[in-house]
């Protein structure tokens, strides 16, 4: 179940929201005038999500190259991975 808090809690209860983010390793959804506005998360979770996104983009490139019939040697693959 997502944690949903009003925007005023960012100002009035910042430490509590920070604790929730770190303990649950999930974002806290912030509302503005009763409508969803932001998602606040720990830096640890943000970095994990961005790392996963970058990995998925690289995997997508690989899948697309296979669809185009492109093939690479083991050495070429490892050289490319070293660049990343």
Coordinates of N, CA, C and O in Angstrom, one line a residue:
X1 N 0.9 -1.2 0.0 CA 0.0 0.0 0.0 C 0.9 1.2 0.0 O 1.8 1.4 0.8
X2 N 0.7 2.1 -1.0 CA 1.6 3.3 -1.0 C 1.3 4.3 0.1 O 0.2 4.3 0.7
X3 N 2.4 5.0 0.5 CA 2.3 6.0 1.5 C 2.0 7.3 0.8 O 2.7 7.7 0.0
X4 N 0.9 8.0 1.2 CA 0.4 9.2 0.6 C 0.3 10.3 1.7 O -0.3 10.0 2.7
X5 N 1.0 11.4 1.4 CA 1.0 12.5 2.4 C 0.7 13.8 1.7 O 1.1 14.0 0.6
X6 N 0.2 14.8 2.5 CA -0.1 16.1 1.9 C 1.2 16.9 1.8 O 2.2 16.6 2.5
X7 N 1.3 17.8 0.9 CA 2.5 18.6 0.6 C 3.0 19.4 1.9 O 4.1 19.6 2.1
X8 N 2.0 19.7 2.7 CA 2.4 20.4 4.0 C 3.3 19.6 4.8 O 4.2 20.1 5.6
X9 N 3.3 18.2 4.7 CA 4.1 17.4 5.5 C 5.6 17.5 5.1 O 6.5 17.2 5.9
X10 N 5.9 17.9 3.9 CA 7.2 18.1 3.5 C 7.9 19.1 4.3 O 9.1 19.0 4.7
X11 N 7.1 20.2 4.6 CA 7.7 21.3 5.5 C 7.6 20.9 6.9 O 8.5 21.1 7.7
X12 N 6.4 20.4 7.4 CA 6.2 20.2 8.8 C 6.7 18.9 9.4 O 7.0 18.8 10.6
X13 N 6.9 17.9 8.5 CA 7.3 16.5 9.0 C 8.3 15.9 8.1 O 8.3 14.7 7.8
X14 N 9.3 16.7 7.7 CA 10.3 16.2 6.7 C 11.0 15.0 7.3 O 11.2 14.0 6.6
X15 N 11.4 15.0 8.5 CA 12.2 13.9 9.1 C 11.4 12.6 9.1 O 11.9 11.5 8.9
X16 N 10.1 12.7 9.4 CA 9.2 11.5 9.3 C 9.1 10.9 7.9 O 9.2 9.7 7.7
X17 N 9.0 11.8 6.9 CA 8.9 11.3 5.5 C 10.2 10.7 5.1 O 10.2 9.6 4.5
X18 N 11.3 11.3 5.5 CA 12.6 10.7 5.2 C 12.8 9.4 5.8 O 13.2 8.4 5.2
X19 N 12.4 9.2 7.1 CA 12.4 7.9 7.7 C 11.6 6.9 7.0 O 12.0 5.7 6.8
X20 N 10.4 7.2 6.6 CA 9.5 6.3 5.9 C 10.2 5.9 4.6 O 10.2 4.7 4.3
X21 N 10.7 6.8 3.8 CA 11.4 6.5 2.6 C 12.6 5.5 2.8 O 12.7 4.5 2.0
X22 N 13.4 5.7 3.8 CA 14.5 4.9 4.1 C 14.1 3.5 4.6 O 14.7 2.5 4.2
X23 N 13.1 3.5 5.5 CA 12.7 2.2 6.1 C 12.0 1.3 5.1 O 12.2 0.1 5.1
X24 N 11.1 1.9 4.3 CA 10.3 1.1 3.4 C 10.9 0.9 2.1 O 10.5 0.0 1.3
X25 N 12.0 1.6 1.8 CA 12.6 1.6 0.5 C 11.6 1.7 -0.7 O 11.7 1.1 -1.7
X26 N 10.6 2.6 -0.4 CA 9.6 2.9 -1.4 C 9.4 4.4 -1.4 O 9.7 5.1 -0.4
X27 N 8.8 4.9 -2.5 CA 8.5 6.4 -2.5 C 7.3 6.7 -1.6 O 6.5 5.9 -1.3
X28 N 7.3 8.0 -1.2 CA 6.2 8.6 -0.5 C 5.5 9.5 -1.5 O 6.2 10.3 -2.1
X29 N 4.2 9.3 -1.8 CA 3.5 10.1 -2.7 C 3.0 11.4 -2.0 O 2.4 11.3 -1.0
X30 N 3.2 12.5 -2.7 CA 2.8 13.8 -2.1 C 1.7 14.4 -2.9 O 1.7 14.4 -4.1
X31 N 0.7 14.8 -2.2 CA -0.5 15.4 -2.8 C -0.5 16.9 -2.7 O 0.1 17.5 -1.7
X32 N -1.0 17.6 -3.6 CA -1.2 19.1 -3.6 C -2.7 19.3 -3.8 O -3.2 19.0 -4.9
X33 N -3.3 19.9 -2.8 CA -4.8 20.2 -2.9 C -5.5 18.9 -3.2 O -6.5 18.8 -4.0
X34 N -5.1 17.8 -2.6 CA -5.8 16.5 -2.7 C -5.5 15.7 -3.9 O -6.1 14.7 -4.1
X35 N -4.6 16.2 -4.8 CA -4.3 15.5 -6.0 C -2.8 15.1 -6.0 O -2.0 15.9 -5.6
X36 N -2.5 14.0 -6.6 CA -1.2 13.5 -6.6 C -0.3 14.5 -7.4 O -0.7 15.0 -8.4
X37 N 0.9 14.8 -6.8 CA 1.8 15.8 -7.4 C 3.2 15.3 -7.5 O 3.9 15.6 -8.5
X38 N 3.8 14.7 -6.5 CA 5.2 14.3 -6.5 C 5.3 12.9 -5.9 O 4.5 12.4 -5.1
X39 N 6.5 12.3 -6.1 CA 6.9 11.1 -5.4 C 8.3 11.4 -4.9 O 9.2 11.8 -5.6
X40 N 8.4 11.2 -3.6 CA 9.7 11.5 -2.9 C 10.3 10.1 -2.5 O 9.6 9.3 -2.0
X41 N 11.6 10.0 -2.7 CA 12.3 8.7 -2.4 C 13.7 9.0 -1.9 O 14.2 10.0 -2.2
X42 N 14.3 8.0 -1.3 CA 15.6 8.1 -0.9 C 16.6 8.1 -2.1 O 16.2 7.6 -3.2
X43 N 17.8 8.6 -1.9 CA 18.8 8.6 -2.9 C 19.1 7.2 -3.3 O 19.3 6.9 -4.5
X44 N 19.2 6.3 -2.3 CA 19.5 4.9 -2.6 C 18.5 4.3 -3.6 O 18.9 3.6 -4.5
X45 N 17.2 4.5 -3.3 CA 16.2 4.0 -4.2 C 16.3 4.6 -5.6 O 16.2 4.0 -6.6
X46 N 16.5 6.0 -5.6 CA 16.6 6.7 -6.9 C 17.7 6.1 -7.7 O 17.6 5.8 -8.9
X47 N 18.9 5.9 -7.1 CA 20.1 5.4 -7.9 C 19.8 3.9 -8.3 O 20.2 3.6 -9.5
X48 N 19.1 3.1 -7.5 CA 18.8 1.8 -7.9 C 17.9 1.8 -9.2 O 18.1 1.1 -10.1
X49 N 16.9 2.7 -9.1 CA 15.9 2.7 -10.2 C 16.6 3.3 -11.5 O 16.3 2.8 -12.6
X50 N 17.5 4.3 -11.4 CA 18.1 4.8 -12.6 C 19.1 3.8 -13.1 O 19.3 3.6 -14.4
X51 N 19.8 3.0 -12.3 CA 20.7 2.0 -12.7 C 20.0 0.9 -13.5 O 20.4 0.4 -14.5
X52 N 18.8 0.5 -13.0 CA 18.0 -0.5 -13.6 C 17.5 0.0 -15.0 O 17.5 -0.7 -16.0
X53 N 17.1 1.3 -15.0 CA 16.7 1.9 -16.3 C 17.8 1.8 -17.3 O 17.6 1.5 -18.5
X54 N 19.0 2.2 -16.9 CA 20.1 2.2 -17.9 C 20.4 0.8 -18.3 O 20.7 0.5 -19.5
X55 N 20.3 -0.2 -17.4 CA 20.5 -1.6 -17.8 C 19.5 -2.0 -18.8 O 19.8 -2.7 -19.8
X56 N 18.2 -1.7 -18.6 CA 17.2 -2.1 -19.5 C 17.3 -1.4 -20.9 O 17.1 -2.1 -21.9
X57 N 17.8 -0.2 -20.9 CA 18.1 0.4 -22.2 C 19.2 -0.3 -22.9 O 19.1 -0.5 -24.2
X58 N 20.2 -0.7 -22.3 CA 21.3 -1.5 -22.9 C 20.8 -2.9 -23.4 O 21.1 -3.3 -24.5
X59 N 20.0 -3.5 -22.6 CA 19.4 -4.8 -23.0 C 18.5 -4.6 -24.2 O 18.5 -5.4 -25.1
X60 N 17.7 -3.5 -24.2 CA 16.9 -3.2 -25.4 C 17.7 -3.0 -26.7 O 17.4 -3.5 -27.7
X61 N 18.9 -2.4 -26.5 CA 19.8 -2.2 -27.7 C 20.2 -3.6 -28.2 O 20.3 -3.8 -29.4
X62 N 20.5 -4.5 -27.3 CA 21.0 -5.8 -27.7 C 19.9 -6.6 -28.4 O 20.1 -7.2 -29.4
X63 N 18.7 -6.5 -27.8 CA 17.6 -7.2 -28.4 C 17.3 -6.6 -29.8 O 17.1 -7.4 -30.8
X64 N 17.3 -5.3 -30.0 CA 17.1 -4.7 -31.3 C 18.2 -5.1 -32.3 O 17.9 -5.3 -33.5
X65 N 19.4 -5.2 -31.8 CA 20.5 -5.6 -32.7 C 20.3 -7.0 -33.2 O 20.6 -7.4 -34.4
X66 N 19.8 -7.9 -32.3 CA 19.5 -9.3 -32.7 C 18.4 -9.3 -33.7 O 18.4 -10.1 -34.7
X67 N 17.4 -8.5 -33.5 CA 16.3 -8.4 -34.5 C 16.7 -7.9 -35.9 O 16.2 -8.3 -36.9
X68 N 17.8 -7.1 -35.9 CA 18.4 -6.7 -37.2 C 19.4 -7.7 -37.7 O 20.0 -7.4 -38.8
X69 N 19.6 -8.8 -37.0 CA 20.5 -9.8 -37.5 C 22.0 -9.5 -37.2 O 22.9 -10.2 -37.7
X70 N 22.3 -8.5 -36.4 CA 23.6 -8.2 -36.0 C 24.2 -9.2 -35.0 O 23.5 -9.5 -34.1
X71 N 25.4 -9.6 -35.2 CA 26.0 -10.6 -34.2 C 27.4 -10.0 -33.9 O 28.0 -9.4 -34.7
X72 N 27.8 -10.3 -32.6 CA 29.0 -9.8 -32.1 C 29.8 -11.0 -31.5 O 29.2 -11.8 -30.9
X73 N 31.1 -10.9 -31.6 CA 31.9 -11.9 -30.9 C 32.0 -11.7 -29.4 O 31.6 -10.6 -28.9
X74 N 32.4 -12.7 -28.7 CA 32.5 -12.6 -27.2 C 33.4 -11.4 -26.8 O 33.1 -10.7 -25.9
X75 N 34.5 -11.3 -27.5 CA 35.5 -10.2 -27.2 C 34.8 -8.8 -27.4 O 35.1 -7.9 -26.7
X76 N 34.1 -8.7 -28.5 CA 33.4 -7.4 -28.8 C 32.4 -7.1 -27.7 O 32.3 -5.9 -27.3
X77 N 31.7 -8.1 -27.2 CA 30.7 -7.9 -26.2 C 31.4 -7.4 -24.9 O 31.0 -6.5 -24.3
X78 N 32.4 -8.1 -24.5 CA 33.1 -7.8 -23.3 C 33.8 -6.4 -23.4 O 33.8 -5.6 -22.4
X79 N 34.3 -6.0 -24.5 CA 34.9 -4.7 -24.7 C 33.9 -3.6 -24.6 O 34.1 -2.6 -24.0
X80 N 32.7 -3.9 -25.1 CA 31.6 -2.9 -25.0 C 31.1 -2.8 -23.5 O 30.8 -1.7 -23.0
X81 N 31.0 -3.9 -22.8 CA 30.7 -3.9 -21.4 C 31.7 -3.2 -20.6 O 31.3 -2.5 -19.6
X82 N 33.0 -3.3 -20.9 CA 34.0 -2.6 -20.2 C 33.8 -1.1 -20.3 O 34.1 -0.3 -19.4
X83 N 33.3 -0.6 -21.5 CA 33.1 0.8 -21.7 C 32.0 1.3 -20.8 O 32.0 2.4 -20.3
X84 N 31.0 0.5 -20.6 CA 29.8 0.9 -19.7 C 30.2 0.9 -18.3 O 29.9 1.8 -17.5

